[in-house]
GROMACS .gro file of N, CA and C in nm:
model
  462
    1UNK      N    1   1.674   0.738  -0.047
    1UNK     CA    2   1.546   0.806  -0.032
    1UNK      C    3   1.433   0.706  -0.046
    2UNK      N    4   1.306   0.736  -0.012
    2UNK     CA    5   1.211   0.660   0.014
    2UNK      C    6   1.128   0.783  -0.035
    3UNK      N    7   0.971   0.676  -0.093
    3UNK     CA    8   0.816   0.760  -0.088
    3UNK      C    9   0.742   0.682  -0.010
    4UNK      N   10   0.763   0.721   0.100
    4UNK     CA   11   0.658   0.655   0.222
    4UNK      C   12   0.518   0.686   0.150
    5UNK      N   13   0.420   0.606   0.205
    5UNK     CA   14   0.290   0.614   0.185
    5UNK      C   15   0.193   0.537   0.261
    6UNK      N   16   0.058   0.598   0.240
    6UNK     CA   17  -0.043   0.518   0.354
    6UNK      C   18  -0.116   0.418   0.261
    7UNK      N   19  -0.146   0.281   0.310
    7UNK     CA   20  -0.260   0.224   0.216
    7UNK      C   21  -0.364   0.203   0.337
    8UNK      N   22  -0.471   0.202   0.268
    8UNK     CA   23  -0.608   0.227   0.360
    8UNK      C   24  -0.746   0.134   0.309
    9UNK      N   25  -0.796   0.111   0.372
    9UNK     CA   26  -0.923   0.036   0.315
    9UNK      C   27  -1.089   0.108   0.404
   10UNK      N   28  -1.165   0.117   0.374
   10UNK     CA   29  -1.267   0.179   0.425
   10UNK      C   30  -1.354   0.032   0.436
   11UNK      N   31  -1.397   0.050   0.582
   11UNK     CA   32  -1.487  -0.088   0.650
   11UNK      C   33  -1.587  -0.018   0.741
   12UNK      N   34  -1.707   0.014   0.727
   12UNK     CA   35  -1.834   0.030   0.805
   12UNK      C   36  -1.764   0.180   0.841
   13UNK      N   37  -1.759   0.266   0.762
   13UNK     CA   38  -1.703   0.450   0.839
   13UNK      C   39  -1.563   0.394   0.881
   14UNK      N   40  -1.534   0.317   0.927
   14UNK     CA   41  -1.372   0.325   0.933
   14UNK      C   42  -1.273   0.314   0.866
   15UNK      N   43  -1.163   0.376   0.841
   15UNK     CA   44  -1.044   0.380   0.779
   15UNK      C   45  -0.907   0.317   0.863
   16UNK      N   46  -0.937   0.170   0.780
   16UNK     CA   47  -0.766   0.099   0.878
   16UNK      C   48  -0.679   0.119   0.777
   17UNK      N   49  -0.583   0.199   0.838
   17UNK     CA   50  -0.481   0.171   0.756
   17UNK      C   51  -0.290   0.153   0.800
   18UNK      N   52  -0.212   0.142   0.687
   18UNK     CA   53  -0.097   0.049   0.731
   18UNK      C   54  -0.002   0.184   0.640
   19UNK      N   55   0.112   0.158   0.698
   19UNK     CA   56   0.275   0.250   0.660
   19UNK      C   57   0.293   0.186   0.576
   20UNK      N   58   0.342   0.227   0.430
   20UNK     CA   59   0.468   0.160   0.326
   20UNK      C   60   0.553   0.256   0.371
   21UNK      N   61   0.702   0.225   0.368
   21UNK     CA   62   0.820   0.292   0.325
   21UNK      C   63   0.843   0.305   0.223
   22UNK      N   64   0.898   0.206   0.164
   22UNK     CA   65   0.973   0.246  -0.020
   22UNK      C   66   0.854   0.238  -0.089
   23UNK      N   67   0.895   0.289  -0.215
   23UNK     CA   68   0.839   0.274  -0.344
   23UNK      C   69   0.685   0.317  -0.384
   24UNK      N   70   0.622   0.383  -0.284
   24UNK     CA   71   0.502   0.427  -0.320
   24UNK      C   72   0.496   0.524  -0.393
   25UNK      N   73   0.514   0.586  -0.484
   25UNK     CA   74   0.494   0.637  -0.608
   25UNK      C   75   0.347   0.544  -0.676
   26UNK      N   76   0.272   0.606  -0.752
   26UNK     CA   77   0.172   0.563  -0.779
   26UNK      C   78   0.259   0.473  -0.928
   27UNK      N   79   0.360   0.467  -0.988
   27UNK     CA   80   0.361   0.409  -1.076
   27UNK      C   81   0.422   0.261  -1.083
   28UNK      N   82   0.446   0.270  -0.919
   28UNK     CA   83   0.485   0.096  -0.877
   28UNK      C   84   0.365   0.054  -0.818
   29UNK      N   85   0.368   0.102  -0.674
   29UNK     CA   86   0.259   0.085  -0.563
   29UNK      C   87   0.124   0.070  -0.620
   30UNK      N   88   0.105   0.183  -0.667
   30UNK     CA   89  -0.016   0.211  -0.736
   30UNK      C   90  -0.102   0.062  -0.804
   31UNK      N   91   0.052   0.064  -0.891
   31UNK     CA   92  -0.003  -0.063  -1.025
   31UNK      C   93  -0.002  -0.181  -0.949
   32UNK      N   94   0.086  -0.182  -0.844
   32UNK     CA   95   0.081  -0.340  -0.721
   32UNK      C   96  -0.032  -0.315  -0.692
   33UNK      N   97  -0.076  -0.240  -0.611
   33UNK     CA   98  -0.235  -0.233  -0.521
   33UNK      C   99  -0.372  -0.306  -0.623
   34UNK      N  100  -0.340  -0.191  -0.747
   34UNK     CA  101  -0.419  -0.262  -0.896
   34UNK      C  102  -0.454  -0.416  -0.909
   35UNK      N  103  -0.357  -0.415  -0.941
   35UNK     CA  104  -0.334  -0.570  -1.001
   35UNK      C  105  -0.320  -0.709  -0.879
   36UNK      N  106  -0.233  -0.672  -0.796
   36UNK     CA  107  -0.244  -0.802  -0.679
   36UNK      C  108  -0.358  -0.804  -0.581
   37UNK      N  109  -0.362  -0.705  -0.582
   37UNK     CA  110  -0.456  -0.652  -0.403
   37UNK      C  111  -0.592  -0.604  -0.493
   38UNK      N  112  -0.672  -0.613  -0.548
   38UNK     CA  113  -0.775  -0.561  -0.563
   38UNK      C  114  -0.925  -0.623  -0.536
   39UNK      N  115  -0.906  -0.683  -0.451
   39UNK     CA  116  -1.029  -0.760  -0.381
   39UNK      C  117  -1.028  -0.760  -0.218
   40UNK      N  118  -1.170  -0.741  -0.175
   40UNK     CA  119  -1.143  -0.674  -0.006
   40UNK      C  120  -1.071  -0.761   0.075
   41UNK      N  121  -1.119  -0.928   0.019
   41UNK     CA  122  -1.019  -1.004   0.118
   41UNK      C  123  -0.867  -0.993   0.053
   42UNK      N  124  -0.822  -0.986  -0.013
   42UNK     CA  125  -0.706  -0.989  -0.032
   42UNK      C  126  -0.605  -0.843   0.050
   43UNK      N  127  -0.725  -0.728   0.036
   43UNK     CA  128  -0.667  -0.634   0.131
   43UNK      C  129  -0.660  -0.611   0.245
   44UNK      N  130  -0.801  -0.659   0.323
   44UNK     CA  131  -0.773  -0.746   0.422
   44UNK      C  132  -0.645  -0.812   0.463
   45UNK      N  133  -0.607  -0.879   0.423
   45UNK     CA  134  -0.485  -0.940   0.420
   45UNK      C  135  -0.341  -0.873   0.449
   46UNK      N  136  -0.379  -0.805   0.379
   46UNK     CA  137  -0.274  -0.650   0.367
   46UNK      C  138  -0.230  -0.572   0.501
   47UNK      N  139  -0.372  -0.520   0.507
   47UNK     CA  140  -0.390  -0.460   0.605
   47UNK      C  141  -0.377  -0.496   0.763
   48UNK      N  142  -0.345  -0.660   0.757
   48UNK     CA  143  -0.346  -0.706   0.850
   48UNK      C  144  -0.222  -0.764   0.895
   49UNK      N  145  -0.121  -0.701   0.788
   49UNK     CA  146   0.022  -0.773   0.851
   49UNK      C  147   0.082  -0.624   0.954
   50UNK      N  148  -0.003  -0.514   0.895
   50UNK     CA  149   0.062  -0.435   1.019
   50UNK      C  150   0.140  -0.366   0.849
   51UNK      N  151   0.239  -0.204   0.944
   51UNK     CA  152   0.277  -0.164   0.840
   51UNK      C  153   0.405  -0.252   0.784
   52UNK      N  154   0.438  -0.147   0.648
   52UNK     CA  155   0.547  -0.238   0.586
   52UNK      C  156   0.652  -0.194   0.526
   53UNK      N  157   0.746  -0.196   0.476
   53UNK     CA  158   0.840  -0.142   0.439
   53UNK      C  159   0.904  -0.162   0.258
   54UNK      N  160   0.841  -0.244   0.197
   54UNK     CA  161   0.796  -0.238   0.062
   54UNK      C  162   0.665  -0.343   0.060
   55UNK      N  163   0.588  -0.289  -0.060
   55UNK     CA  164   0.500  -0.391  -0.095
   55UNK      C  165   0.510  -0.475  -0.175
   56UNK      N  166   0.492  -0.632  -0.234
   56UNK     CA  167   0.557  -0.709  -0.326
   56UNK      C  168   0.405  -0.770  -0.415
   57UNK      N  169   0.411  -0.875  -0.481
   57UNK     CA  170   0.338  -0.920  -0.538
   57UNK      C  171   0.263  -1.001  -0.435
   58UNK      N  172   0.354  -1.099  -0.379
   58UNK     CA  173   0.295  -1.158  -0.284
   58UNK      C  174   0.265  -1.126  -0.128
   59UNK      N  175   0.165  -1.200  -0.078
   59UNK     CA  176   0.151  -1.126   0.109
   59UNK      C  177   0.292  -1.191   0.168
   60UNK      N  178   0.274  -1.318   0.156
   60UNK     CA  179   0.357  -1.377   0.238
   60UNK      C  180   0.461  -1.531   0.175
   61UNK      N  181   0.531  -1.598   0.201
   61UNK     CA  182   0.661  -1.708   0.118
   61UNK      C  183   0.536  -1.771   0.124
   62UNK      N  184   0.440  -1.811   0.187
   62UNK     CA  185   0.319  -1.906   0.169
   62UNK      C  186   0.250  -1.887   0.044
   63UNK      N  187   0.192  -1.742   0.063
   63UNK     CA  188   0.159  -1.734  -0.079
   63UNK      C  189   0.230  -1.759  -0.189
   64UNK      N  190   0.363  -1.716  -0.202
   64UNK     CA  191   0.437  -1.710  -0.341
   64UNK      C  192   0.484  -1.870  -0.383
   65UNK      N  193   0.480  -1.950  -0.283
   65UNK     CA  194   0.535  -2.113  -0.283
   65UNK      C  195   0.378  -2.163  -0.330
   66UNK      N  196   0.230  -2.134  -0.301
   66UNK     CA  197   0.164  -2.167  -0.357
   66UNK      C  198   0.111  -2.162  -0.498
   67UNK      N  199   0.195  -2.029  -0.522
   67UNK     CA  200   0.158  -1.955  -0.686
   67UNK      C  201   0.235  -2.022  -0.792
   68UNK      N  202   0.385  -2.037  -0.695
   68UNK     CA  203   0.476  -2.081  -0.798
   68UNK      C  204   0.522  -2.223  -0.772
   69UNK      N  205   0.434  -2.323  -0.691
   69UNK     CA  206   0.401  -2.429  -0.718
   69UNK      C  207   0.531  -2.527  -0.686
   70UNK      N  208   0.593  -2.440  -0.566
   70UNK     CA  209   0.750  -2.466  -0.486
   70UNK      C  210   0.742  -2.481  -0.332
   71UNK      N  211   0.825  -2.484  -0.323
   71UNK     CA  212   0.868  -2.531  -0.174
   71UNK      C  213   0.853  -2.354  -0.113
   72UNK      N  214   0.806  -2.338   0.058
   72UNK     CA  215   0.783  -2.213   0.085
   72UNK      C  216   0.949  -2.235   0.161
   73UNK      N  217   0.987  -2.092   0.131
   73UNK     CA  218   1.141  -2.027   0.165
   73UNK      C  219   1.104  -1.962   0.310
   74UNK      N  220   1.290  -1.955   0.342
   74UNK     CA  221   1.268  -1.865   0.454
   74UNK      C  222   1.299  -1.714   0.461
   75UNK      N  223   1.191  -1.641   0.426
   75UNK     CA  224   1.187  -1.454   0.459
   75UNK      C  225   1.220  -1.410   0.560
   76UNK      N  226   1.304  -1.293   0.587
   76UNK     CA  227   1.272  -1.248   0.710
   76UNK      C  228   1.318  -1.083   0.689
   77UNK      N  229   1.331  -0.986   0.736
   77UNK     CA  230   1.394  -0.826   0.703
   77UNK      C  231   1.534  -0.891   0.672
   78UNK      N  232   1.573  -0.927   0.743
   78UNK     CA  233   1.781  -0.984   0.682
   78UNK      C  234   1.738  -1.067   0.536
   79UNK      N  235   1.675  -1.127   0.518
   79UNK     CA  236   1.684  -1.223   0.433
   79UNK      C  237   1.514  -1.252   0.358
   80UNK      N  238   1.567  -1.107   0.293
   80UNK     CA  239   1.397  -1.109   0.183
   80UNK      C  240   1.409  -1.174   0.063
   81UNK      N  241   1.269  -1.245   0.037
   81UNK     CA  242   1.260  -1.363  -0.130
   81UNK      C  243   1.176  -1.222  -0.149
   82UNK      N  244   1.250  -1.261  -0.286
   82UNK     CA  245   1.182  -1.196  -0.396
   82UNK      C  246   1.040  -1.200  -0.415
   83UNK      N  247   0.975  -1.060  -0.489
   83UNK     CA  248   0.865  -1.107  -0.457
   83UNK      C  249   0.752  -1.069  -0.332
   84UNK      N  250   0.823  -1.086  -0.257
   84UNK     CA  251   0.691  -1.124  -0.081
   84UNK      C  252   0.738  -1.007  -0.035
   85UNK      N  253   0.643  -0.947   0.019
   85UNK     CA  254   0.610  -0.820   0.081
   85UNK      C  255   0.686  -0.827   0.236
   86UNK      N  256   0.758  -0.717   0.230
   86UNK     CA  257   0.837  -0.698   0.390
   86UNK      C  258   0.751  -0.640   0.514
   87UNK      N  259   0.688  -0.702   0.613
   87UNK     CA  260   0.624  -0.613   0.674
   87UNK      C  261   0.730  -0.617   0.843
   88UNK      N  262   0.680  -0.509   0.904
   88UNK     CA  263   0.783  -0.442   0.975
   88UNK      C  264   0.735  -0.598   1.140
   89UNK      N  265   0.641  -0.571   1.142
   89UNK     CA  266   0.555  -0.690   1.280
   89UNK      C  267   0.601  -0.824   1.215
   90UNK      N  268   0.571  -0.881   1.117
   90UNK     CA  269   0.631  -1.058   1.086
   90UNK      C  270   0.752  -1.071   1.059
   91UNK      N  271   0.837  -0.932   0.982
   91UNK     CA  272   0.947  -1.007   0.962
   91UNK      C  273   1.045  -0.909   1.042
   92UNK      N  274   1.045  -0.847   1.106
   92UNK     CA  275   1.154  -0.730   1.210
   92UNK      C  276   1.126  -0.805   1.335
   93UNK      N  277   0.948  -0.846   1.344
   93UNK     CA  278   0.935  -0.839   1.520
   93UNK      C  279   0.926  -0.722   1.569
   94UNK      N  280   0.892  -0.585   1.540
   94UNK     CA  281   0.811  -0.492   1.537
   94UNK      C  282   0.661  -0.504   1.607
   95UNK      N  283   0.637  -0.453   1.690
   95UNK     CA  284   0.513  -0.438   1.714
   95UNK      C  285   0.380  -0.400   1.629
   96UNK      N  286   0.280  -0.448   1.620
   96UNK     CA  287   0.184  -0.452   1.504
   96UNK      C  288   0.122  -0.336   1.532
   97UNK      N  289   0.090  -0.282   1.423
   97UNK     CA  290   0.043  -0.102   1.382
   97UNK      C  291  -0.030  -0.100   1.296
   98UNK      N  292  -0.164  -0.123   1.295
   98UNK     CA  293  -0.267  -0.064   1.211
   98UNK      C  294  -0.363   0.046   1.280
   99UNK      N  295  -0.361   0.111   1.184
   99UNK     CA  296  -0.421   0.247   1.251
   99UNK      C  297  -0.571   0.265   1.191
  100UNK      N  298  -0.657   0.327   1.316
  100UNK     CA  299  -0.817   0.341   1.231
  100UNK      C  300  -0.836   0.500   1.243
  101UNK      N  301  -0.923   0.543   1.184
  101UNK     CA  302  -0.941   0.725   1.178
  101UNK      C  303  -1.120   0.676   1.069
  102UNK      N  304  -1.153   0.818   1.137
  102UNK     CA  305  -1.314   0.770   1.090
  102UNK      C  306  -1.344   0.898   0.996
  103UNK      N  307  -1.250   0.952   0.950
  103UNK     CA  308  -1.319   1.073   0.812
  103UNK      C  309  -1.159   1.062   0.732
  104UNK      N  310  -1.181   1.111   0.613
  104UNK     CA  311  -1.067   1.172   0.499
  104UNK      C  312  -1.011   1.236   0.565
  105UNK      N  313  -1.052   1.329   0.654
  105UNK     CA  314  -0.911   1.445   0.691
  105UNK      C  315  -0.858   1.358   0.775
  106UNK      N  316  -0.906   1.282   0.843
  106UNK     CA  317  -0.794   1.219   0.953
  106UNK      C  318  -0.698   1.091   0.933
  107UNK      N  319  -0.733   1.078   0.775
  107UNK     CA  320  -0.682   0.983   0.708
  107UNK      C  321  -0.572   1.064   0.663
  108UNK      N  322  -0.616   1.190   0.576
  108UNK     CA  323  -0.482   1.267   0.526
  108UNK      C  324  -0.411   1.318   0.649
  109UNK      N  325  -0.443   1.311   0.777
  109UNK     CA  326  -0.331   1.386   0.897
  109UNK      C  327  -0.239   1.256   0.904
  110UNK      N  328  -0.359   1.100   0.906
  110UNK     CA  329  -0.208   1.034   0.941
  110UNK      C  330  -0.077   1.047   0.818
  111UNK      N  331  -0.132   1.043   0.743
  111UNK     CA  332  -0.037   1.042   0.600
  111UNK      C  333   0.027   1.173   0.625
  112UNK      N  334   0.042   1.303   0.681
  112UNK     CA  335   0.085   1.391   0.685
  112UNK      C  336   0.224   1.434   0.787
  113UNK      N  337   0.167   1.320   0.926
  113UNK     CA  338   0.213   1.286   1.033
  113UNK      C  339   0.327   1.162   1.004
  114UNK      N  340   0.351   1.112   0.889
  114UNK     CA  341   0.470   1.020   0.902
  114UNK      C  342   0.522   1.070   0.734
  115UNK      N  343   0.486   1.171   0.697
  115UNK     CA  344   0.537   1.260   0.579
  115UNK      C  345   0.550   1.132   0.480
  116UNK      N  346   0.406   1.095   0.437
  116UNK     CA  347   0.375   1.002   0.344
  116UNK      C  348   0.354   1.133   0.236
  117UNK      N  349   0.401   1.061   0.094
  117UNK     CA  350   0.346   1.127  -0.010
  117UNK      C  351   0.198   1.129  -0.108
  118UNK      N  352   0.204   0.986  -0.029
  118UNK     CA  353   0.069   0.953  -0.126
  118UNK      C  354  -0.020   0.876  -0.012
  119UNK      N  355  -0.144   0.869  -0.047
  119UNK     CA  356  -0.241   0.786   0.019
  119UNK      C  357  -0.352   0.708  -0.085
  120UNK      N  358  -0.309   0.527  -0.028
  120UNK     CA  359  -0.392   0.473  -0.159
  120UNK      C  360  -0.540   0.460  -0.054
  121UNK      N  361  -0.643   0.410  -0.129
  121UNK     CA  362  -0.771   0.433  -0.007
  121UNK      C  363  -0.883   0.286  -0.115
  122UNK      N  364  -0.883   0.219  -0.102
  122UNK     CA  365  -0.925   0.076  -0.152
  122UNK      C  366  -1.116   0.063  -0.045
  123UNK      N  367  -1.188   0.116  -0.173
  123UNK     CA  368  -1.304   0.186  -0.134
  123UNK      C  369  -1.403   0.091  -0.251
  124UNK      N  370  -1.535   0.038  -0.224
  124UNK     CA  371  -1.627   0.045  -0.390
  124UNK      C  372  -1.568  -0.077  -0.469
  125UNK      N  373  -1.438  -0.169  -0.457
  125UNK     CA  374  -1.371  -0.259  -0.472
  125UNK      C  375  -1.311  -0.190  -0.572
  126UNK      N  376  -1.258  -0.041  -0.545
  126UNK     CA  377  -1.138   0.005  -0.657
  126UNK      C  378  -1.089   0.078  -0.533
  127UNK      N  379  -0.934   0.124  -0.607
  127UNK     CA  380  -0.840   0.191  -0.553
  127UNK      C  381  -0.832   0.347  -0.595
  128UNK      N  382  -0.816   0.419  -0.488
  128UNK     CA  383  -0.817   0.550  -0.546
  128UNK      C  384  -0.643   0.592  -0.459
  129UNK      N  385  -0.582   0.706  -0.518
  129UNK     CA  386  -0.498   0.753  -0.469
  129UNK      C  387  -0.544   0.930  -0.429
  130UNK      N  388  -0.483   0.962  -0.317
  130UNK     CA  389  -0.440   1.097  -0.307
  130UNK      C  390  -0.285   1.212  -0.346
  131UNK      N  391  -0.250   1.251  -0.370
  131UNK     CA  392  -0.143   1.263  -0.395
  131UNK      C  393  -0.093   1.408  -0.294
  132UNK      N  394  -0.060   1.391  -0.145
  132UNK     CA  395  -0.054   1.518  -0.085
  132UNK      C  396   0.056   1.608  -0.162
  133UNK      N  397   0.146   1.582  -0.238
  133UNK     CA  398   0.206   1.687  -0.265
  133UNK      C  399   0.187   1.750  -0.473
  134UNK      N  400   0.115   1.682  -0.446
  134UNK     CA  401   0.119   1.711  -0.618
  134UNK      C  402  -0.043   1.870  -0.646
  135UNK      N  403  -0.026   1.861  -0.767
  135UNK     CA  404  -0.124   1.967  -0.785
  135UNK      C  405  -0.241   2.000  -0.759
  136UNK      N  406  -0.308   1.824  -0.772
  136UNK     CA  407  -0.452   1.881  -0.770
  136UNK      C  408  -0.502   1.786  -0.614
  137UNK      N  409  -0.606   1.832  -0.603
  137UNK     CA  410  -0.599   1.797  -0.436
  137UNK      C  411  -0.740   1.732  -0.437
  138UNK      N  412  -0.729   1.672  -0.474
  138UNK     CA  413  -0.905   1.512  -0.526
  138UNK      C  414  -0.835   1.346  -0.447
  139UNK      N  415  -0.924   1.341  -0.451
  139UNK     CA  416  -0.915   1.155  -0.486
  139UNK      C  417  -0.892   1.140  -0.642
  140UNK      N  418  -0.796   1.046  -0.671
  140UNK     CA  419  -0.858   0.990  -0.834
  140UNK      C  420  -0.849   0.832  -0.813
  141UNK      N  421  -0.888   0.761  -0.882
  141UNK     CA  422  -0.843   0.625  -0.883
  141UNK      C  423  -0.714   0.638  -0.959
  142UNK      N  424  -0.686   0.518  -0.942
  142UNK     CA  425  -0.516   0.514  -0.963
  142UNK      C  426  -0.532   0.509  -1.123
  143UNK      N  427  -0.622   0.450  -1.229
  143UNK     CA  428  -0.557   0.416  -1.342
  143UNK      C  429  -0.600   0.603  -1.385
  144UNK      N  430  -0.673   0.682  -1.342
  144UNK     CA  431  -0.736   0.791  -1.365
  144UNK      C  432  -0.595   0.869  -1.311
  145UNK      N  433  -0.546   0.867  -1.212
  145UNK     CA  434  -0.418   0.940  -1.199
  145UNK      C  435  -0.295   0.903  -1.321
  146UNK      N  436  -0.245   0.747  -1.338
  146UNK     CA  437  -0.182   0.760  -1.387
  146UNK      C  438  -0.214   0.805  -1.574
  147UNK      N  439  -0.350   0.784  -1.609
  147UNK     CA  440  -0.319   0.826  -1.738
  147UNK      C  441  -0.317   0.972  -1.724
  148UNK      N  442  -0.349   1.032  -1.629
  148UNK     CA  443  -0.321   1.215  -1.627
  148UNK      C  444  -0.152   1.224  -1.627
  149UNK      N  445  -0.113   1.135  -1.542
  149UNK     CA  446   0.048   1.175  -1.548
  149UNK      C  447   0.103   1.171  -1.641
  150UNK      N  448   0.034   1.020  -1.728
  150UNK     CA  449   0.133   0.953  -1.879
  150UNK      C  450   0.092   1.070  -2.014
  151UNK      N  451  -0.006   1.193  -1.993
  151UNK     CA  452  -0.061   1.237  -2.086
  151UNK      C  453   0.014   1.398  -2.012
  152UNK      N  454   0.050   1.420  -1.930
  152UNK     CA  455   0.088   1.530  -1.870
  152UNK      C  456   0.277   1.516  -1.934
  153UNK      N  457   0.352   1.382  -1.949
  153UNK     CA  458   0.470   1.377  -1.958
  153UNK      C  459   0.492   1.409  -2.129
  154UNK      N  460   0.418   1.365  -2.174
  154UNK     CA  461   0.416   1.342  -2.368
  154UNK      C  462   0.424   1.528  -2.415
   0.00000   0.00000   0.00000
């Protein structure tokens, strides 16, 4: 099983955004988007490999060979490093797919249309999530969702 999800960035009224497959649950994805990705160029970045099929710490073996101060490896969908983000266009050879939509609802149709669960939306230089199937039907930012969840489980 998979929690597909949309990540999105808002640029001049437009909404580009990219497919995750696995792991979007706000308590992985979420805290990745947080912590690695939280600056526009860095999402930028993101957003520009096209969709993806998990998200990692790093964009790409370039990045992670620069962080960790090594030799850059060879990634590819057969043969993923740890770490570096799988995207479906650099490492399948997939055709590149970023999608634009110019309001919230047409942001939540695409997310609805590839039965994403969640939608992150990287707005204001914070991250907010949607959660289409859960209770309450807002934007929150992500650390605002997850302490509702961590205080909802106790």
């Amino acid at each position: 099983m998979s929690t597909r999800s949309i990540i999105a960035i808002s640029n001049d009224d437009i909404f580009r955004n990219i497919y995750c497959h696995f792991d979007g649950y706000v308590e992985y994805l979420g805290i990745t988007l947080n912590t690695y990705y939280n600056n526009p160029t860095k999402v930028d970045e993101l957003i520009a490999l096209g969709d993806i099929s998990i998200l990692s710490k790093f964009i790409s073996p370039t990045h992670k060979a620069l962080s960790e101060g090594g030799k850059e490896q060879e990634h590819s969908f057969e043969k993923q490093l740890t770490d570096v983000t799988v995207a479906y266009h650099r490492d399948r050879g997939e055709p590149l797919r970023i999608n634009e939509c110019q309001t919230f609802r047409s942001l939540l149709d695409d997310a609805i249309s590839c039965s994403a669960e969640f939608v992150y939306l990287f707005i204001g230089n914070k991250w907010y999530v949607f959660d289409l199937y859960g209770k309450k039907n807002e934007w929150l930012s992500i650390s605002e969702y997850l302490k509702q969840l961590f205080a909802s489980e106790q």
